[in-house]
Tab-separated table of C-alpha atoms and ligand atoms in Angstrom:
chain	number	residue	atom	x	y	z
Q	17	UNK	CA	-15.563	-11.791	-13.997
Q	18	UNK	CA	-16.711	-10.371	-10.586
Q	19	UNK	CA	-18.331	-12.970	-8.185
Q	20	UNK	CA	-18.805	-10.914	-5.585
Q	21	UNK	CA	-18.952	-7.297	-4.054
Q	22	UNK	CA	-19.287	-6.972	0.034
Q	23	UNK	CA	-19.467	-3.597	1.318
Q	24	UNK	CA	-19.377	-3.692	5.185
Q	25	UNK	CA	-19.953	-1.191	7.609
Q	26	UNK	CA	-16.451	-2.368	10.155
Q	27	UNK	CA	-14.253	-5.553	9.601
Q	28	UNK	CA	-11.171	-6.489	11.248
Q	29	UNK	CA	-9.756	-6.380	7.849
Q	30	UNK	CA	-10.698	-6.561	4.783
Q	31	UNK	CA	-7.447	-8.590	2.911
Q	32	UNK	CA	-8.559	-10.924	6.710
Q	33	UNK	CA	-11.882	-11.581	5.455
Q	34	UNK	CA	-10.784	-12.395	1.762
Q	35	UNK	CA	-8.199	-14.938	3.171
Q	36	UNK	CA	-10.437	-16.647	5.068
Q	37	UNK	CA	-12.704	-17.070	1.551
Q	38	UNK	CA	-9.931	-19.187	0.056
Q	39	UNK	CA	-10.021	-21.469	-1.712
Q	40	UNK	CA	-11.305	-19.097	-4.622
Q	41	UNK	CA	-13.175	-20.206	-7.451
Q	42	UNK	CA	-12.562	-18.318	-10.936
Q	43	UNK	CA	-14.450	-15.016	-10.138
Q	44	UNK	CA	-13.180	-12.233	-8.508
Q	45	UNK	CA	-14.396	-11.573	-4.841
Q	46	UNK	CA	-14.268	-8.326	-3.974
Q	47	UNK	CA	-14.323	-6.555	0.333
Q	48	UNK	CA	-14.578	-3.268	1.214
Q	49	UNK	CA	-15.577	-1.886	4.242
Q	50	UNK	CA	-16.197	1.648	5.681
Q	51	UNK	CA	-13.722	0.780	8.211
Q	52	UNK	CA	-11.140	-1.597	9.678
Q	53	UNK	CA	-10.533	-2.436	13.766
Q	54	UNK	CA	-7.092	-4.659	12.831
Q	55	UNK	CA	-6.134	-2.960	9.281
Q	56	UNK	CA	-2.963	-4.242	8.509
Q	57	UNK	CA	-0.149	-2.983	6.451
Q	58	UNK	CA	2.686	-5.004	5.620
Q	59	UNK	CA	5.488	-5.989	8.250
Q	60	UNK	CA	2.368	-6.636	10.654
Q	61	UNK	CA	2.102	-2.991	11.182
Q	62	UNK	CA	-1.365	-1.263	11.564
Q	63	UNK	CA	-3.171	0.406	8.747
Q	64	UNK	CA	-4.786	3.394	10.172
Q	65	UNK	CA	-8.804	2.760	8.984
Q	66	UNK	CA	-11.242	5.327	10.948
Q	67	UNK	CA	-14.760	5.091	10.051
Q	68	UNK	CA	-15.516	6.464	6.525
Q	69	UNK	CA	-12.556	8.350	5.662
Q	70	UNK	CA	-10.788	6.328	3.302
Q	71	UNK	CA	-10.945	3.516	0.876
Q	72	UNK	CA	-10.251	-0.492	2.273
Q	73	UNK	CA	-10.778	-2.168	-0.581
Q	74	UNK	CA	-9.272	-6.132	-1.154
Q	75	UNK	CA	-9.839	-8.017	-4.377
Q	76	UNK	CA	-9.455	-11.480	-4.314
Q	77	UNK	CA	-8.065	-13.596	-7.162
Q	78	UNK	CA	-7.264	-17.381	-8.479
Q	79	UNK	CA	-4.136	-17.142	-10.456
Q	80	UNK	CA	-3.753	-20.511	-12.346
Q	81	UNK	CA	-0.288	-20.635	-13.676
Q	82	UNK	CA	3.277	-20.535	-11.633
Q	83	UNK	CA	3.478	-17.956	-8.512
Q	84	UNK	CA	6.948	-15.984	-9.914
Q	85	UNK	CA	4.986	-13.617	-12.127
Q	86	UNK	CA	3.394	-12.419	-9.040
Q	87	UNK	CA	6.706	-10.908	-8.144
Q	88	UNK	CA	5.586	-7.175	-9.984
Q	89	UNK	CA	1.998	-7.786	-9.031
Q	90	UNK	CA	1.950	-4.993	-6.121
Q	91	UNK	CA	3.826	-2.922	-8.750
Q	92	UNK	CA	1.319	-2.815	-10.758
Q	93	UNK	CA	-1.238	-2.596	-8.270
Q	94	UNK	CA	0.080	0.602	-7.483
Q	95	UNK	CA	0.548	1.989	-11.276
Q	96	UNK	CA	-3.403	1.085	-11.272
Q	97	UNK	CA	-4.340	3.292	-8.022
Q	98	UNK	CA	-2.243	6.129	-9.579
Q	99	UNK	CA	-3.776	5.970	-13.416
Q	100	UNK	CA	-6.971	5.496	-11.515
Q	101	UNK	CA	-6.594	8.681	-9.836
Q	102	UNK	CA	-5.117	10.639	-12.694
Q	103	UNK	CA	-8.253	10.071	-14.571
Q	104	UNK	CA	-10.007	11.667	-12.012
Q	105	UNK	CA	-7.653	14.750	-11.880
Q	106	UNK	CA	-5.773	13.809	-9.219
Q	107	UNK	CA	-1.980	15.672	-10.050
Q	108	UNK	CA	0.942	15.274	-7.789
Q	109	UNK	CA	1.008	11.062	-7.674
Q	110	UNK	CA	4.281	9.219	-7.325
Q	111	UNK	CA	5.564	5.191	-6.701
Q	112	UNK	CA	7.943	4.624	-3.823
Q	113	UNK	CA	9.086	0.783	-4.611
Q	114	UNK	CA	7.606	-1.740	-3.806
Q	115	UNK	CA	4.147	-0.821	-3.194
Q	116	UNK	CA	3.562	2.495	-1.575
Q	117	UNK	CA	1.689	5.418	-3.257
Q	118	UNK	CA	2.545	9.205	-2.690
Q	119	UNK	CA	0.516	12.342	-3.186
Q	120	UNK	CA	3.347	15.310	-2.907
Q	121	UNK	CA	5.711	13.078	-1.619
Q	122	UNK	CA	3.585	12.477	1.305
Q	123	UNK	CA	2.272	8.814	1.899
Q	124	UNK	CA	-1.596	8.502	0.616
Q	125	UNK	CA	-2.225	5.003	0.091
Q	126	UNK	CA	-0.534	1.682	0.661
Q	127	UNK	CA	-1.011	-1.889	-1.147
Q	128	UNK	CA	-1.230	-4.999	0.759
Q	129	UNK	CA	-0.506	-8.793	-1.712
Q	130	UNK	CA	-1.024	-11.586	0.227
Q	131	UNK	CA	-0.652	-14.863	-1.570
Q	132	UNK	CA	-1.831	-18.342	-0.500
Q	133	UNK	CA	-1.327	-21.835	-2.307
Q	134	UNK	CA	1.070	-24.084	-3.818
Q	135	UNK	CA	3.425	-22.311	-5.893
Q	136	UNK	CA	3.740	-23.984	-8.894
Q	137	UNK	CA	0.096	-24.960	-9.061
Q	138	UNK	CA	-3.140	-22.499	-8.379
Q	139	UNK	CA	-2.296	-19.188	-6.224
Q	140	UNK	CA	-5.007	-17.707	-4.422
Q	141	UNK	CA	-3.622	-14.038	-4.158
Q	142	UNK	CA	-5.783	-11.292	-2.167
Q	143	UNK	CA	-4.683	-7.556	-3.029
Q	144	UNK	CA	-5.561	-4.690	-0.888
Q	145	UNK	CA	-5.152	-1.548	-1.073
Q	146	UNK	CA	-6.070	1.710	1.228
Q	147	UNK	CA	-6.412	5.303	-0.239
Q	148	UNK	CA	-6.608	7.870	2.650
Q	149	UNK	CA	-9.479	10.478	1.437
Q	150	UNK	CA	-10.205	12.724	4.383
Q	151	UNK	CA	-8.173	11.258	7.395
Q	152	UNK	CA	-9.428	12.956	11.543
Q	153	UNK	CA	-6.390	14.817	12.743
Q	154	UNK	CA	-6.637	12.604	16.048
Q	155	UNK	CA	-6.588	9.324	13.698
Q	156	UNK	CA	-3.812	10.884	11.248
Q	157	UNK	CA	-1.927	11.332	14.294
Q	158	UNK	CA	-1.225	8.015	14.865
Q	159	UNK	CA	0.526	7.477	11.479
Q	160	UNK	CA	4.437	7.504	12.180
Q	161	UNK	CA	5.427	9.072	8.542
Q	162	UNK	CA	4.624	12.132	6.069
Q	163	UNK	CA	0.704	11.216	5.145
Q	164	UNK	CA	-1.340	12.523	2.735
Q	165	UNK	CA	-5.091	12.555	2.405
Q	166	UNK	CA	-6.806	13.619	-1.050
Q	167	UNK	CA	-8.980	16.049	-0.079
Q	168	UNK	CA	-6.785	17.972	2.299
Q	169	UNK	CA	-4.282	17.744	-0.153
Q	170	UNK	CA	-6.393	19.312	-3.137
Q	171	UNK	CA	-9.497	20.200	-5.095
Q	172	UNK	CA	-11.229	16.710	-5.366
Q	173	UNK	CA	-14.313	16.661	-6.754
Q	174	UNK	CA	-15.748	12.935	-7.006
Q	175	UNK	CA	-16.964	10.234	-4.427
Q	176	UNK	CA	-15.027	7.544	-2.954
Q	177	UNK	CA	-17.816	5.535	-4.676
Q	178	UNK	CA	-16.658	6.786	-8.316
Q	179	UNK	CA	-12.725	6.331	-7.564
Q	180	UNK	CA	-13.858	2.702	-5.728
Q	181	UNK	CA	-15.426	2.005	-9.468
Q	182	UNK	CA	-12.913	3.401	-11.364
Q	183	UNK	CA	-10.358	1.369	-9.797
Q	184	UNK	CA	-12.256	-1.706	-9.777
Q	185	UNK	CA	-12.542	-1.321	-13.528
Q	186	UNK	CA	-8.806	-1.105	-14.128
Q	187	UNK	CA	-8.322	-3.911	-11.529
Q	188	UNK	CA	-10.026	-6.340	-12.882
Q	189	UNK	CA	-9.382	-5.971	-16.343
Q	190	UNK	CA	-5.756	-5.509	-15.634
Q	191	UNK	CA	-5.962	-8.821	-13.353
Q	192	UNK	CA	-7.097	-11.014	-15.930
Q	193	UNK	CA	-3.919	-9.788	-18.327
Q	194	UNK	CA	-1.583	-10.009	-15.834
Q	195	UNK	CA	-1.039	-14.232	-15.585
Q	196	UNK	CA	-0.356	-14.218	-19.454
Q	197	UNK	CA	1.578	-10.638	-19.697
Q	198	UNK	CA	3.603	-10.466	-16.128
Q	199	UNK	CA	5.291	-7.167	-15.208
Q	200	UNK	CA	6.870	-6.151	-17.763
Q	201	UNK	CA	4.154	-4.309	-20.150
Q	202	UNK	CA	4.043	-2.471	-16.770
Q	203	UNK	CA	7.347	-1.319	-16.192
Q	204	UNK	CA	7.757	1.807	-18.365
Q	205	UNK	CA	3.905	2.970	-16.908
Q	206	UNK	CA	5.585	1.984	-13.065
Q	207	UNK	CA	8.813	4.362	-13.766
Q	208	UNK	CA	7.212	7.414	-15.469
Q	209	UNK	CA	5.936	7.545	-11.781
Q	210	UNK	CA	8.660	6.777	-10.222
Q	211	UNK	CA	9.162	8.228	-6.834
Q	212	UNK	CA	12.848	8.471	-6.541
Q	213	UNK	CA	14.180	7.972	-10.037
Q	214	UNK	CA	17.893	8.445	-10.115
Q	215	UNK	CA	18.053	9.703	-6.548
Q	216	UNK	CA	20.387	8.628	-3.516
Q	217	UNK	CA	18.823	5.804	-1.387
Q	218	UNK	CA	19.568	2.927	1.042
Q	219	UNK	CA	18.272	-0.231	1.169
Q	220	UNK	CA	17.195	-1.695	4.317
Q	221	UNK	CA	17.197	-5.704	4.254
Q	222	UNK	CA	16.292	-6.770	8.064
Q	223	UNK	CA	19.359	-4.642	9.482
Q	224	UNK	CA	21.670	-5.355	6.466
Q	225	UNK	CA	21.821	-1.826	4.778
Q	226	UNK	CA	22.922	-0.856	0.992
Q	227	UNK	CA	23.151	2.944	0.171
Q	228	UNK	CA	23.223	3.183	-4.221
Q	229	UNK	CA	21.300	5.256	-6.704
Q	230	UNK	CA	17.859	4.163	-7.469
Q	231	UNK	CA	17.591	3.091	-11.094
Q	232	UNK	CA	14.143	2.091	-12.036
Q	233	UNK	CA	13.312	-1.502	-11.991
Q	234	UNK	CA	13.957	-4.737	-14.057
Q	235	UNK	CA	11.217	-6.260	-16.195
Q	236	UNK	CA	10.388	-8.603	-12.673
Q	237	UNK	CA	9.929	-5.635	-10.667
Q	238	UNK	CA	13.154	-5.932	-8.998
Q	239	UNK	CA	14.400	-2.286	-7.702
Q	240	UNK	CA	17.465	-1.606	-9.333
Q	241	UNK	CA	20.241	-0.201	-7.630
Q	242	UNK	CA	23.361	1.517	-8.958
Q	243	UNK	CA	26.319	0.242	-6.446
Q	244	UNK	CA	29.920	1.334	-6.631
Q	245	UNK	CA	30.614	-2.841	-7.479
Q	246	UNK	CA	27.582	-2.469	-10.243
Q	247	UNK	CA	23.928	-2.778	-10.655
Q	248	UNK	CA	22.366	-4.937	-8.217
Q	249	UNK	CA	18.175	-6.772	-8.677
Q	250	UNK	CA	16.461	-6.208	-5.228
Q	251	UNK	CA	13.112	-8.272	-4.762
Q	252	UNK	CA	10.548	-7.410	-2.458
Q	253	UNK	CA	9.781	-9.148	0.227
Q	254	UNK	CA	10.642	-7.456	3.668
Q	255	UNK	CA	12.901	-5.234	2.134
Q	256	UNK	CA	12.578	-0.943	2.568
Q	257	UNK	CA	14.030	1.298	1.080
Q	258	UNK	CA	14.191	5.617	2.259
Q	259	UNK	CA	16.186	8.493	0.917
Q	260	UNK	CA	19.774	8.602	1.877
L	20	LIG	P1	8.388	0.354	3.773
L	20	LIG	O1	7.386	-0.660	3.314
L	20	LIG	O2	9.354	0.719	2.707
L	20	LIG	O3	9.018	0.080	5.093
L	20	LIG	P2	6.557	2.061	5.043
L	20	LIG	O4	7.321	2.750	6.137
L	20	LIG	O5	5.497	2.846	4.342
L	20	LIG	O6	7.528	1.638	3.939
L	20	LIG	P3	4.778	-0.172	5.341
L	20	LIG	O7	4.938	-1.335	6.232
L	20	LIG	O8	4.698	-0.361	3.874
L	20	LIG	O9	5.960	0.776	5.724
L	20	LIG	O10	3.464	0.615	5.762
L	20	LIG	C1	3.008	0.703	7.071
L	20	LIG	C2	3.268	2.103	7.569
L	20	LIG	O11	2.292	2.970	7.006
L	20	LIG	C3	3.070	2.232	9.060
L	20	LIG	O12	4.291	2.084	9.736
L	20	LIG	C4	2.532	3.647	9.246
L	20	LIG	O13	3.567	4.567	9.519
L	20	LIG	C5	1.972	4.011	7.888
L	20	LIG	N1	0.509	4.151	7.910
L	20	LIG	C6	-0.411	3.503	8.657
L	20	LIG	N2	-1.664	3.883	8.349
L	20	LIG	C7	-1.528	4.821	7.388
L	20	LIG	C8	-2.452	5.598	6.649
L	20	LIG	N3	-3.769	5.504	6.815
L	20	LIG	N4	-1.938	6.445	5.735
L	20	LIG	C9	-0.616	6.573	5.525
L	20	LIG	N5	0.312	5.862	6.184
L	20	LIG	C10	-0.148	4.995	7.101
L	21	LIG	C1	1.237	-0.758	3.447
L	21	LIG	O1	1.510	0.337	2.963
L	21	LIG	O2	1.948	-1.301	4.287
L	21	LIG	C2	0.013	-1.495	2.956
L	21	LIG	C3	-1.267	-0.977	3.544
L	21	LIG	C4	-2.483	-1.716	3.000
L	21	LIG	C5	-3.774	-1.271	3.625
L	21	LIG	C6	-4.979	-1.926	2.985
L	21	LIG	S1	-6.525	-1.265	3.560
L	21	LIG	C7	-7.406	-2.569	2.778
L	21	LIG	C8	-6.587	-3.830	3.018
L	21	LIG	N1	-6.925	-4.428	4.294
L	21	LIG	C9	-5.888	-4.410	5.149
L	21	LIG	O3	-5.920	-4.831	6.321
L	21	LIG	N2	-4.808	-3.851	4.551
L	21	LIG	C10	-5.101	-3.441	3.192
């Protein structure tokens, strides 16, 4: 169930304000803000945020049992933004792994899962995720990849409020599955949107690089990658992966 729904008019950031809310109780809390002065994205790099132009939304969550089905959560996070979008007509939607959402192939929202806790007892896990819906040009030009916005991108016809409920909806429902179910009723829905399905692509671990062809993920949420000694699992964590 939902505890709580803050909308603020500027945070530092919203997964910030959620983190320092722990520990949770049973309910969901939920942040958003209209927009963020320290909006982070993962790595510690900034999350462009300008004032009303996008969605910074963080949902924060007591997961009871063991931490190591959280390993897909961002996954599925991301399947949830997209489906949430489809419903509304968005076309064009596609996964990168782990956790970043393209419209076009263009970058249009980014998921943030930030855990806190013992790891075999009670994990307090805040998720956050940022949907760019009409970025400035002089804010968009701080962004040091392809972006995408939705409405330069395409005929959008609903509010940030309706996609902000829409996504809720599936988030929270979807959250509450999740402990007992893991990734895996998630991974076909994650790789019929799968960015770069059967493509060339290298795999940047802190400076260690592996090039292979990109082939879907395991029932974890591990990236699988087609090497010329075999398939290799890659987890998350700080690893990125780009085109080759
Ligand atoms: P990877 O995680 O695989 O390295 P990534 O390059 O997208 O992919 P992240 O750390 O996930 O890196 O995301 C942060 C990056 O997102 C920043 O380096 C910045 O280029 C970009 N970024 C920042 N704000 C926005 C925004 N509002 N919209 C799109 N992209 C943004
Ligand atoms: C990424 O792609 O690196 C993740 C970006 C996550 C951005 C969202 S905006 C709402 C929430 N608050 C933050 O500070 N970050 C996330």
């Amino acid at each position: 169930h939902l505890d709580e729904l803050a909308i603020h008019r500027s945070i530092d950031s919203t997964n910030a304000e959620l983190r320092r809310r722990t520990p949770f109780g049973n309910g969901a809390l939920v942040c958003l803000a209209e927009s963020q002065s320290a909006g982070r994205g993962r790595r510690g790099r900034a999350w462009v945020s300008p004032f009303a132009s996008s969605i910074y939304l963080s949902v924060g969550w007591r997961f009871n049992g063991g931490a190591e089905v959280l390993e897909g959560l961002s996954l599925s996070v991301g399947v949830m933004v997209c489906e949430a979008l489809q419903d509304l007509g968005v076309e064009g939607l596609s996964l990168k792994w782990p956790n970043d959402v393209y419209l076009n192939g263009k970058k249009l929202a980014g998921i943030l899962v930030e855990m806190s806790g013992d790891f075999s007892g009670p994990c307090d896990v805040v998720i956050g995720v940022g949907i760019n819906v009409r970025l400035p040009d002089e804010q968009a030009a701080k962004i040091e990849q392809p972006w995408s916005d939705l409405q330069t991108s395409g005929e959008v016809h609903f509010s940030r409020s309706i996609l902000v409920a829409k996504l809720l909806n599936r988030m929270l429902m979807a959250l509450a599955a999740y402990e007992e179910e893991g990734f895996a009723v998630w991974r076909d829905r994650w790789e019929a949107v799968d960015a770069f399905a059967g493509r060339r692509v290298v795999v940047d671990n802190n400076g260690q690089r592996l090039a292979g062809e990109a082939a879907g993920v395991d029932a974890r949420g591990a990236l699988l990658l087609k090497t010329n000694s075999g398939v290799q699992s890659i987890y998350g964590g700080e690893v990125s992966l780009r085109l080759q």
